[in-house]
Each structure stands twice: as C-alpha cells, then as structure tokens.
PDB file of C-alpha atoms in Angstrom:
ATOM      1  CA  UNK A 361      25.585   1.285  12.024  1.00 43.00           C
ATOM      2  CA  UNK A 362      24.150   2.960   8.691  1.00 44.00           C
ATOM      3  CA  UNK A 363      20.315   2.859   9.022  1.00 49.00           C
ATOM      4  CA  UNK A 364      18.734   0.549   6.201  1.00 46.00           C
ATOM      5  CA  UNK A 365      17.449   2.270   3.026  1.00 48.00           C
ATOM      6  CA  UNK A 366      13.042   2.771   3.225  1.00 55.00           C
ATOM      7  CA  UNK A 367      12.037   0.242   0.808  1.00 66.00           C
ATOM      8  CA  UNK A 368       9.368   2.552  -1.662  1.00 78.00           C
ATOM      9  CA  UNK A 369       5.921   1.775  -1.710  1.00 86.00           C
ATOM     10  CA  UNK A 370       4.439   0.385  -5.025  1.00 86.00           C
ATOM     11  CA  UNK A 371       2.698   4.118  -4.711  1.00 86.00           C
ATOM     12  CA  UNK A 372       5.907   6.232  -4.669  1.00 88.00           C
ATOM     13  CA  UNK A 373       7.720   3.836  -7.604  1.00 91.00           C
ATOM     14  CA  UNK A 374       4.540   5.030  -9.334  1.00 91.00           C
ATOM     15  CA  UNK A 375       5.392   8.412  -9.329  1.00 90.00           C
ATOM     16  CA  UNK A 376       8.750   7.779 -10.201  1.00 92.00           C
ATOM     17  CA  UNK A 377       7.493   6.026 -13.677  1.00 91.00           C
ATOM     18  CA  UNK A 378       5.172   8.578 -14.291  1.00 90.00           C
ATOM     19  CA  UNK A 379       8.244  10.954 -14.275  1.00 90.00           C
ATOM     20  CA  UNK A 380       9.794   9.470 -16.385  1.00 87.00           C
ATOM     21  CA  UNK A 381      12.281   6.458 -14.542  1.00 89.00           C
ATOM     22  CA  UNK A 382      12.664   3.346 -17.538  1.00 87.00           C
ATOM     23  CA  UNK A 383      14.519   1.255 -14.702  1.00 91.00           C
ATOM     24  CA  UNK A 384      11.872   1.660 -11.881  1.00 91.00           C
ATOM     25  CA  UNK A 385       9.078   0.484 -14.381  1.00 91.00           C
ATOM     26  CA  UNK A 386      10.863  -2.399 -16.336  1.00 90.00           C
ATOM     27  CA  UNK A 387      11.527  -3.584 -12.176  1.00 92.00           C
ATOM     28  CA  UNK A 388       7.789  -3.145 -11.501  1.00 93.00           C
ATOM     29  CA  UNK A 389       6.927  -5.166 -14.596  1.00 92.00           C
ATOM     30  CA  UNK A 390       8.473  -7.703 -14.166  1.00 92.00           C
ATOM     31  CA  UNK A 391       7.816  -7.770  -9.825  1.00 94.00           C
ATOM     32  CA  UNK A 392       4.380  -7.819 -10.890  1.00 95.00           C
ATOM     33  CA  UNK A 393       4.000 -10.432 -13.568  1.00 94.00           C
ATOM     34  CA  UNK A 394       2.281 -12.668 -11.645  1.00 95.00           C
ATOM     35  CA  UNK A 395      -0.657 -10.117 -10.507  1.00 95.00           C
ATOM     36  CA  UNK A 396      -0.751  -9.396 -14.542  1.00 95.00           C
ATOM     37  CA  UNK A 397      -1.458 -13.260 -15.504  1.00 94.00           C
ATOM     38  CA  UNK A 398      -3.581 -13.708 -12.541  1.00 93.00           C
ATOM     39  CA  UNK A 399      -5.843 -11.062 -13.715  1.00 92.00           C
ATOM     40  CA  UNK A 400      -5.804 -12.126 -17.097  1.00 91.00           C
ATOM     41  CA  UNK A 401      -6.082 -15.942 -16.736  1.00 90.00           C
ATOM     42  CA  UNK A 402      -9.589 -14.977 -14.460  1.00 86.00           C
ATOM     43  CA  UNK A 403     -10.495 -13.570 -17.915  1.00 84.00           C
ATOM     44  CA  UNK A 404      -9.419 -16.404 -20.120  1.00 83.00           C
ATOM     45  CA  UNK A 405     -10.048 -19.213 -17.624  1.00 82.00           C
ATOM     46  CA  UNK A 406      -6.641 -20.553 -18.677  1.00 86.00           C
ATOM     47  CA  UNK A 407      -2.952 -20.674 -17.693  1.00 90.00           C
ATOM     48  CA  UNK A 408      -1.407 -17.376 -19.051  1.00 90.00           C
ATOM     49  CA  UNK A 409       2.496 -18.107 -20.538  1.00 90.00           C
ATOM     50  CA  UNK A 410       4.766 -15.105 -21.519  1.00 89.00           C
ATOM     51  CA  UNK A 411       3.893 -16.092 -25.620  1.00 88.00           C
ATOM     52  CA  UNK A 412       0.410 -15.157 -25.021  1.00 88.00           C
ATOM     53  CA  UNK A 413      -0.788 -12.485 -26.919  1.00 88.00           C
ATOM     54  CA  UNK A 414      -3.009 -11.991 -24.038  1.00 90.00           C
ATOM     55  CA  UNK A 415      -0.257 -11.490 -22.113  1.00 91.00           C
ATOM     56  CA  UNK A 416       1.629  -8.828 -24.399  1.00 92.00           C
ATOM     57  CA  UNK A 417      -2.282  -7.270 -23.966  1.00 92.00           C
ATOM     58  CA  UNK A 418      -1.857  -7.478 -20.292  1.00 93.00           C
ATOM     59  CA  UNK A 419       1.410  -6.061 -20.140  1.00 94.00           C
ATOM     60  CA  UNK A 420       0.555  -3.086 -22.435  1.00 92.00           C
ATOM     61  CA  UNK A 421      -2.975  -2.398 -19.850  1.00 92.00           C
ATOM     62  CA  UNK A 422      -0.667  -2.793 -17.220  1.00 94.00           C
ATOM     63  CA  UNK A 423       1.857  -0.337 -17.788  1.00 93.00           C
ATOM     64  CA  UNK A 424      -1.089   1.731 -18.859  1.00 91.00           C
ATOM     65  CA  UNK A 425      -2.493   1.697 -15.464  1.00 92.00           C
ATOM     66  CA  UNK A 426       0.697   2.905 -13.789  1.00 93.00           C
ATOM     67  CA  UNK A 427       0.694   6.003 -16.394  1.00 90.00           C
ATOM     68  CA  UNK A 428      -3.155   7.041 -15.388  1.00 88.00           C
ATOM     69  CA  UNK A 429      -3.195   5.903 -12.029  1.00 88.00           C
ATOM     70  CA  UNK A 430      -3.488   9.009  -9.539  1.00 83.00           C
ATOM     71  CA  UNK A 431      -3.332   8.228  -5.724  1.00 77.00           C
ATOM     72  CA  UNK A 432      -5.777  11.027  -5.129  1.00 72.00           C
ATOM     73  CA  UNK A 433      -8.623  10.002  -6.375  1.00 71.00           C
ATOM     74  CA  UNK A 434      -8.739   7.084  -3.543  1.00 68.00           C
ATOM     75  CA  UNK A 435      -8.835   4.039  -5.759  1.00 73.00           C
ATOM     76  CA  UNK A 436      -5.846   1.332  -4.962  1.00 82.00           C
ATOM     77  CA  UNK A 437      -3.238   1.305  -7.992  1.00 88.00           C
ATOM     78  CA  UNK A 438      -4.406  -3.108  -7.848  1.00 89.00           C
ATOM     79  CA  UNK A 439      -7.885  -2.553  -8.201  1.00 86.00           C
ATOM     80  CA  UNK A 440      -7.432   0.097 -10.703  1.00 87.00           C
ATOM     81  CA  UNK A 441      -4.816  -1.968 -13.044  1.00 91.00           C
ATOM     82  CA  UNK A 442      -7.258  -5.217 -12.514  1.00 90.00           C
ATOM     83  CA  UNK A 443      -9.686  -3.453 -13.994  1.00 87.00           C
ATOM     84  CA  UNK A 444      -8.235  -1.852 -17.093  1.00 90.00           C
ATOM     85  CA  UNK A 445      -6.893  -5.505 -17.789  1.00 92.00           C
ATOM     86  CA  UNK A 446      -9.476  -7.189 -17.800  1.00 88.00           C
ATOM     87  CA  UNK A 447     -11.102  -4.601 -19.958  1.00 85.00           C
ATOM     88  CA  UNK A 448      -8.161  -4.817 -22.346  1.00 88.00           C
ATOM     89  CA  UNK A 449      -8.354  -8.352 -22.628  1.00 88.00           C
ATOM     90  CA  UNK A 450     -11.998  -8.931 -22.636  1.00 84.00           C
ATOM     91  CA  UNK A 451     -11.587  -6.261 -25.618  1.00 83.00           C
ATOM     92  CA  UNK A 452      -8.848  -7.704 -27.569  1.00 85.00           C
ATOM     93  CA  UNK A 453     -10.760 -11.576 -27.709  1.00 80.00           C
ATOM     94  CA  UNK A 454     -14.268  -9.891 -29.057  1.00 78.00           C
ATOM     95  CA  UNK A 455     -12.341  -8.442 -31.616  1.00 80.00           C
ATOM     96  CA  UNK A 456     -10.393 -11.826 -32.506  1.00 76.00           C
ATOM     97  CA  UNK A 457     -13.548 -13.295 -32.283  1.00 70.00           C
ATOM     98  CA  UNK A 458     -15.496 -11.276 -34.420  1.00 67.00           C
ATOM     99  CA  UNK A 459     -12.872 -11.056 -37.026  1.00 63.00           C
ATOM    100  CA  UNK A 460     -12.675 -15.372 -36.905  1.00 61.00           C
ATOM    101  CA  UNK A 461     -16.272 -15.029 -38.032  1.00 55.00           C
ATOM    102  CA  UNK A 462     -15.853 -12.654 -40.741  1.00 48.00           C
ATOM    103  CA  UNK A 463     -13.364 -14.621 -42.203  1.00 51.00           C
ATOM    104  CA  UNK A 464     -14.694 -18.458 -41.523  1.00 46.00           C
ATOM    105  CA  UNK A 465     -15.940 -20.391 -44.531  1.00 48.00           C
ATOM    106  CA  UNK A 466     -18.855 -22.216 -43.335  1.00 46.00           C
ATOM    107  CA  UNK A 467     -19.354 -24.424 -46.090  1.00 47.00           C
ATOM    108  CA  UNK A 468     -17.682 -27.631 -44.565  1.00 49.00           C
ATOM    109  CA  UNK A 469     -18.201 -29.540 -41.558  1.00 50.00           C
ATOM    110  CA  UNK A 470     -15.234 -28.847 -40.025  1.00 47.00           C
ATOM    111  CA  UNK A 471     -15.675 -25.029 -40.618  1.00 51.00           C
ATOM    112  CA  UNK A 472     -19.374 -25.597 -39.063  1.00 54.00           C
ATOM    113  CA  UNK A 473     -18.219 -27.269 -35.967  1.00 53.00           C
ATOM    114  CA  UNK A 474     -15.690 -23.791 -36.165  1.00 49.00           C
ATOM    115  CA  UNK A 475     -18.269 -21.385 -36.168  1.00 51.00           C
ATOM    116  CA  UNK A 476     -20.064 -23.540 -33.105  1.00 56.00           C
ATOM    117  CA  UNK A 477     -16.402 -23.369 -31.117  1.00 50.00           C
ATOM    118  CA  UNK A 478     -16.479 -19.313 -31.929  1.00 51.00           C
ATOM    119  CA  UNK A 479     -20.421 -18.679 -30.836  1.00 55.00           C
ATOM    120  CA  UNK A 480     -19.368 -20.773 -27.781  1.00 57.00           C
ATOM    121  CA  UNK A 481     -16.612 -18.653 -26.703  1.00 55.00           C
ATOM    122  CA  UNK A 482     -18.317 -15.203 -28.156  1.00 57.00           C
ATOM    123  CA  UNK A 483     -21.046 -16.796 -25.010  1.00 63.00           C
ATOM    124  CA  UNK A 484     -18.512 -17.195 -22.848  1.00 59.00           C
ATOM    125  CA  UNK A 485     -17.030 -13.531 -23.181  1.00 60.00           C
ATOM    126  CA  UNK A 486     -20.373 -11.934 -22.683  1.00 62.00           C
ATOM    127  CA  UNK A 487     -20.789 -14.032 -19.424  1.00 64.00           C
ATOM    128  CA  UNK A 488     -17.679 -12.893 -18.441  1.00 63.00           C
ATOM    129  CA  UNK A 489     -18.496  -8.947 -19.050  1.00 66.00           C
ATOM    130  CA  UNK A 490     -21.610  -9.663 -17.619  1.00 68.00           C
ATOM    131  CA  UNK A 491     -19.783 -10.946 -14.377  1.00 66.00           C
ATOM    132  CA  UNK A 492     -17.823  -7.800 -14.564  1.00 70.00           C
ATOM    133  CA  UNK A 493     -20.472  -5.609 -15.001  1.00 74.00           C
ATOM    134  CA  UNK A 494     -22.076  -6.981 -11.686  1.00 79.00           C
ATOM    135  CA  UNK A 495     -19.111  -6.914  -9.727  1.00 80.00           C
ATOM    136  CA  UNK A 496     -18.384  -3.011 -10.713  1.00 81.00           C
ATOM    137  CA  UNK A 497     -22.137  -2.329  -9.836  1.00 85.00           C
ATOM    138  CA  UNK A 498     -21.616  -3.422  -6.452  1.00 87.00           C
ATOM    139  CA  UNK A 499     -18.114  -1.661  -5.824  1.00 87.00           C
ATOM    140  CA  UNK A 500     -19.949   1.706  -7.280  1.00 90.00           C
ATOM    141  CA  UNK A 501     -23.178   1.167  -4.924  1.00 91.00           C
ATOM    142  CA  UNK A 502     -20.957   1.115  -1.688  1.00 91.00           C
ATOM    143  CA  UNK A 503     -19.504   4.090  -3.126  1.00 92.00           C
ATOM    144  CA  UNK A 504     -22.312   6.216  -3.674  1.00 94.00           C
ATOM    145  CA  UNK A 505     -23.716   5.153  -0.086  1.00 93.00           C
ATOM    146  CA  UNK A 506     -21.027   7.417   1.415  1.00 93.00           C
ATOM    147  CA  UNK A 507     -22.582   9.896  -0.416  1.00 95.00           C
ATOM    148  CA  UNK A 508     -25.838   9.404   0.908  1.00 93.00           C
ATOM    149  CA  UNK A 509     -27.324   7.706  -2.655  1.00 93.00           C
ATOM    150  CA  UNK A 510     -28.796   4.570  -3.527  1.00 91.00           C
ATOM    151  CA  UNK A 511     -28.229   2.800  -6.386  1.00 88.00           C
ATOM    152  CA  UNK A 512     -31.789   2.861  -7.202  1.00 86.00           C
ATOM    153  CA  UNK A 513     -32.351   6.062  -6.784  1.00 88.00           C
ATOM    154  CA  UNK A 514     -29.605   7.151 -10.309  1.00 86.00           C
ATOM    155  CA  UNK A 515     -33.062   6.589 -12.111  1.00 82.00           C
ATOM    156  CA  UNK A 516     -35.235   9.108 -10.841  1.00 87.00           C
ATOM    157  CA  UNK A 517     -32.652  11.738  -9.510  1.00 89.00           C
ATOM    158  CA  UNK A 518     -31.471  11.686 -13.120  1.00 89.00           C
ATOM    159  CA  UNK A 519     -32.357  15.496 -15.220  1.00 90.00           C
ATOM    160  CA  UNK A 520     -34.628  14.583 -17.623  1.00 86.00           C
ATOM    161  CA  UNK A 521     -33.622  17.101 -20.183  1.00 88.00           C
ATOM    162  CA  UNK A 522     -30.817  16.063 -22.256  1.00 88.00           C
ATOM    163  CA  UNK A 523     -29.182  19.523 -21.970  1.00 90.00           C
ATOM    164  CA  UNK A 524     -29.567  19.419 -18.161  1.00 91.00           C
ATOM    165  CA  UNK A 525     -28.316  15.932 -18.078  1.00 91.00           C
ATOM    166  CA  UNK A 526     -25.101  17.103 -20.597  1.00 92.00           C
ATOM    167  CA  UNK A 527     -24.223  20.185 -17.917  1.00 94.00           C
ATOM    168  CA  UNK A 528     -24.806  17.837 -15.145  1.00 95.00           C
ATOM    169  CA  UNK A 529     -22.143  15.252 -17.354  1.00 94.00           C
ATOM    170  CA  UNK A 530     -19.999  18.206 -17.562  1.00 95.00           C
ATOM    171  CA  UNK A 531     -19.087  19.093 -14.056  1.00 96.00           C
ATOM    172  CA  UNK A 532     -18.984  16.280 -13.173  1.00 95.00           C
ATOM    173  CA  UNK A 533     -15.758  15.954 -15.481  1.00 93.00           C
ATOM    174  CA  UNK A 534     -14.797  18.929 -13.995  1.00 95.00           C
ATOM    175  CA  UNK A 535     -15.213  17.701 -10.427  1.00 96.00           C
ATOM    176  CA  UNK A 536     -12.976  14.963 -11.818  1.00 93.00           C
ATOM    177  CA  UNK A 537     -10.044  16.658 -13.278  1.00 91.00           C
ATOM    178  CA  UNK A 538      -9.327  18.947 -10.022  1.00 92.00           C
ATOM    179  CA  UNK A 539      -8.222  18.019  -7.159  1.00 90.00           C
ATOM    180  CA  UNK A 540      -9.688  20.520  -4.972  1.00 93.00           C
ATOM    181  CA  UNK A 541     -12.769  20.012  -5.961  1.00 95.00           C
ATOM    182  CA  UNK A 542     -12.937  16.658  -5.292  1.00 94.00           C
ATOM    183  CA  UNK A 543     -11.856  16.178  -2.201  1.00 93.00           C
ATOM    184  CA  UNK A 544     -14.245  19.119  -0.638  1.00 95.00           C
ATOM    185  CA  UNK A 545     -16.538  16.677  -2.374  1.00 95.00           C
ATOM    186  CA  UNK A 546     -15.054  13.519  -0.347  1.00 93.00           C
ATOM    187  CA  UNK A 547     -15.179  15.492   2.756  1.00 93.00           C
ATOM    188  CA  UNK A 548     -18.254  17.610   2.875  1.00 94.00           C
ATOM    189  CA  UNK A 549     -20.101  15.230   1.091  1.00 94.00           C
ATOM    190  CA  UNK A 550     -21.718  17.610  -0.691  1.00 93.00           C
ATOM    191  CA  UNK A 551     -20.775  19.813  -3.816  1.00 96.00           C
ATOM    192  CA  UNK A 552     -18.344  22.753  -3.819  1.00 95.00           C
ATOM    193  CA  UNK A 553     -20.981  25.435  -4.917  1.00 95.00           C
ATOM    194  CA  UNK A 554     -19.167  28.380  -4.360  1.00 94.00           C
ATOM    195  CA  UNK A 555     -15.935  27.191  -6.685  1.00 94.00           C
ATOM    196  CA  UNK A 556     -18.022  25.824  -9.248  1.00 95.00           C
ATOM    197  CA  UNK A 557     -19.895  28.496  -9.890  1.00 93.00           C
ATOM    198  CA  UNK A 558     -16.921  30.539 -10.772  1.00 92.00           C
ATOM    199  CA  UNK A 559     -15.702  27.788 -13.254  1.00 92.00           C
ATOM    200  CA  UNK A 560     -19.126  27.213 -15.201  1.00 93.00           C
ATOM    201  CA  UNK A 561     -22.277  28.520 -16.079  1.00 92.00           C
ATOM    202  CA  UNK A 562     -24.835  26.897 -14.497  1.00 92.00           C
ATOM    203  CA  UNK A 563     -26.799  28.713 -11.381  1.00 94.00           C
ATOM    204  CA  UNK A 564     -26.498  27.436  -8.091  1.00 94.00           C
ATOM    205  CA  UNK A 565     -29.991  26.578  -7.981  1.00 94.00           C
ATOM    206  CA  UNK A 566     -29.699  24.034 -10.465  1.00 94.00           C
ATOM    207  CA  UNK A 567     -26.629  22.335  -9.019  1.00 96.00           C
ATOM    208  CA  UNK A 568     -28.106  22.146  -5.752  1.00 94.00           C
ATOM    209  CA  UNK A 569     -31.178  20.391  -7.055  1.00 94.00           C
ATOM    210  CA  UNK A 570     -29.099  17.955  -9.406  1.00 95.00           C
ATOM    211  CA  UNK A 571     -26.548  17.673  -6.342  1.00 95.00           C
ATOM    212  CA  UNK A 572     -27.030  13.708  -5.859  1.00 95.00           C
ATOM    213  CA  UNK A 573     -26.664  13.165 -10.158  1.00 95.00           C
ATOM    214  CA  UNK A 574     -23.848  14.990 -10.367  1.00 96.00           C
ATOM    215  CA  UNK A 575     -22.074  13.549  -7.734  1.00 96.00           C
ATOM    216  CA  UNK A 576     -22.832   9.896  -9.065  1.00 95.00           C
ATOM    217  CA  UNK A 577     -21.184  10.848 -12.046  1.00 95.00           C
ATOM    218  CA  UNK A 578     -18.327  12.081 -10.645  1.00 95.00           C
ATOM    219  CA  UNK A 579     -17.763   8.875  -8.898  1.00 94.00           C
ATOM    220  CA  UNK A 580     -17.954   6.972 -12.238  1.00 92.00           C
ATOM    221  CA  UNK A 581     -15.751   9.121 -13.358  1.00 91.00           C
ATOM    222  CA  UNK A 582     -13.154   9.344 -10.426  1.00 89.00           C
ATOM    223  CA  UNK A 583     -12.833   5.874 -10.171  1.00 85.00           C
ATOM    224  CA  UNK A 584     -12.649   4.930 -13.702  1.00 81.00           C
ATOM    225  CA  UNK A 585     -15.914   2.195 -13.865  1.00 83.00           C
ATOM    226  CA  UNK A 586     -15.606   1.304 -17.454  1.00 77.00           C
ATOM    227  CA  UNK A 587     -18.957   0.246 -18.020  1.00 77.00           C
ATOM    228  CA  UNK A 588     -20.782   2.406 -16.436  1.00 84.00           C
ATOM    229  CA  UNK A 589     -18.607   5.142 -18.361  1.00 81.00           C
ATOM    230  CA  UNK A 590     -20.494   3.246 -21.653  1.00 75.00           C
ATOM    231  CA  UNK A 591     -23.967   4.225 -19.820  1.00 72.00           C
ATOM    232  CA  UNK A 592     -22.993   7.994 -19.509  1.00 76.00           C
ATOM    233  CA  UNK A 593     -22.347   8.032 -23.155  1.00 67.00           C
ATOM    234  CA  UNK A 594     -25.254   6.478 -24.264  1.00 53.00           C
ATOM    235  CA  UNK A 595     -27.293   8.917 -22.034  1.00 56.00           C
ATOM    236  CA  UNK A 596     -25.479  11.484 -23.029  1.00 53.00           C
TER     237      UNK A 596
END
C-alpha cells in the first residue's frame, strides 16, 4: 500500500505563496472565502455576495495577510488576516462615506434625509472601530502580562522625553524585524542587552531602565495591533 500524501497545513501553503506558488494561493482563496465574508459581514452587519466591493476589499486584505504573515512572531495566520480585514474594510466605507458627503447636495429633502442616512452610518462605523479598538486592547493586555506589565502601567513607564521615547520606538522596531532578538525576548522575558547594544547606540543603562516600554512596543509591533500602531505615531 502507498502511504497517503500529508495534507499541508494552512501554515506551510503559506510559505509556499509567499515563494511565489499562483496555484497554491488562488486554492487558498477560494478554500477560504467563507472566513473572508464572515469577517467582513461582522464589519458591515450584512450578507457579503461576491459583487461586493467590500468583498473585492476583503479579498485584496486577505491575500495581503498571507504575503506579511510570519509564523514566528506567534500570532495565528486567522487572527492576523481578521484583523487586517476588518481594518481594510472599516477603511474603505469612511472613505465612501466621507466622499458621499462631499459630494451630496443638501438643498432638497430627499438629499437631507441623505445626509441623515450617511451621519447614521459614519455613527455606526465609529462604533464599530470603537468595538475594535476594545477588543485589540484586551488581546494586547494578556500579552503584555506574560511580560510581567500591566496595561496601566504603559502610562507611567513611558520616557518622558520625546527623544528617549523615539530610541525607545526604535528598538523596538528593531526587536521586531529580527528574529533572534525576539524570541530571547519571548523566552527570557527580558531584553537581549548584550546584542542590542552592538546594533544601536543607546547605553545599557538606559535600556534596562526603559526595559518594560520597550518591550510593550515591541509587542504592538510584533503582532501588528493597528490601532495601537496609530498611538505610537502620535506619541512619536
């Protein structure tokens, strides 16, 4: 008997995409239609069809995720894809909906009762972001409890010198973007001193006492959370 072929993890046709295989990704497209509308009707509170443009913006997020999507960093492929769809979509509708109101003519009644239908749904979007927002929150606060940091804490173990805050930013990119680095990081719990201090030029002293910050930003950035991405660049 000829032993039956290992059917590849969603993981492993990953990496195939990513190097480059059109007839592993057009099969994981279309295997995972359904996940794509599901995320994208929890958006638009509606039944998704295929002549969406939604959709075609889900799709597009989609196949984005599976290009950016690194097993490493410890985040499941789902979770990661859910969330740049969402974004995508949530993004796509405040721009139609901003660009309805630019154009509207509210001189008539029906063009009135228009612009009432468009601040309605501009509402409804920001609900929805907000609901987002929360829900990231709580994903990053478990996160940063492995590390030994509270939530509440970000505030006051945040530099407050702009330039300290913009190195702290900095490695924390660096963390990021290497491997290595981030998994001593995952498994110490603690920063990789001796490495980073051959890669930038900030003294150990300084890291160590901005050790917690740091970290939190790494997370944000490991892991992709959007919004709180949108904090870091206001702060910084």
């Amino acid at each position: 008997m000829f032993p039956f072929k290992k059917k590849e993890t969603l993981e492993e046709k990953v990496l195939l995409i990513q190097q480059g295989n059109e007839q592993v990704l057009q099969e994981v497209l279309t295997e995972y239609q359904p996940f794509i509308k599901k995320s994208i009707s929890s958006v638009c509170k509606r039944y998704i069809t295929d002549s969406d443009d939604e959709y075609s913006i889900g799709m597009i997020a989609f196949h984005e995720a599976l290009q950016l999507f690194d097993e490493t960093k410890g985040q499941s492929l789902l979770a990661f894809a859910d969330t740049i769809i969402k974004r995508k979509v949530i993004d796509y509708i405040r721009k139609q909906v901003k660009e309805q109101h630019i154009h509207l003519d509210v001189s008539s009644d029906t063009s009135t009762r228009q612009l009432d239908d468009i601040k309605s749904s501009q509402q409804y979007f920001v609900d929805q972001e907000s609901v987002s927002r929360k829900e990231q929150i709580l994903i990053y606060a478990k996160k940063l409890e492995e590390f030994d940091i509270s939530f509440a804490e970000l505030v006051k173990i945040s530099p407050k010198h702009q330039d300290a805050r913009n190195n702290a930013i900095a490695i924390a990119k660096l963390i990021a973007k290497d491997e290595e680095l981030w998994q001593y990081c995952t498994e110490k719990k603690r920063l990789p001193l001796k490495k980073l201090e051959e890669k930038v030029r900030v003294s150990r002293k300084t890291m160590e006492r901005n050790r917690k910050y740091i970290i939190a930003i790494t997370i944000i950035f490991v892991y992709q959370y959007t919004f709180l991405m949108e904090y870091i660049k206001g702060r910084g």
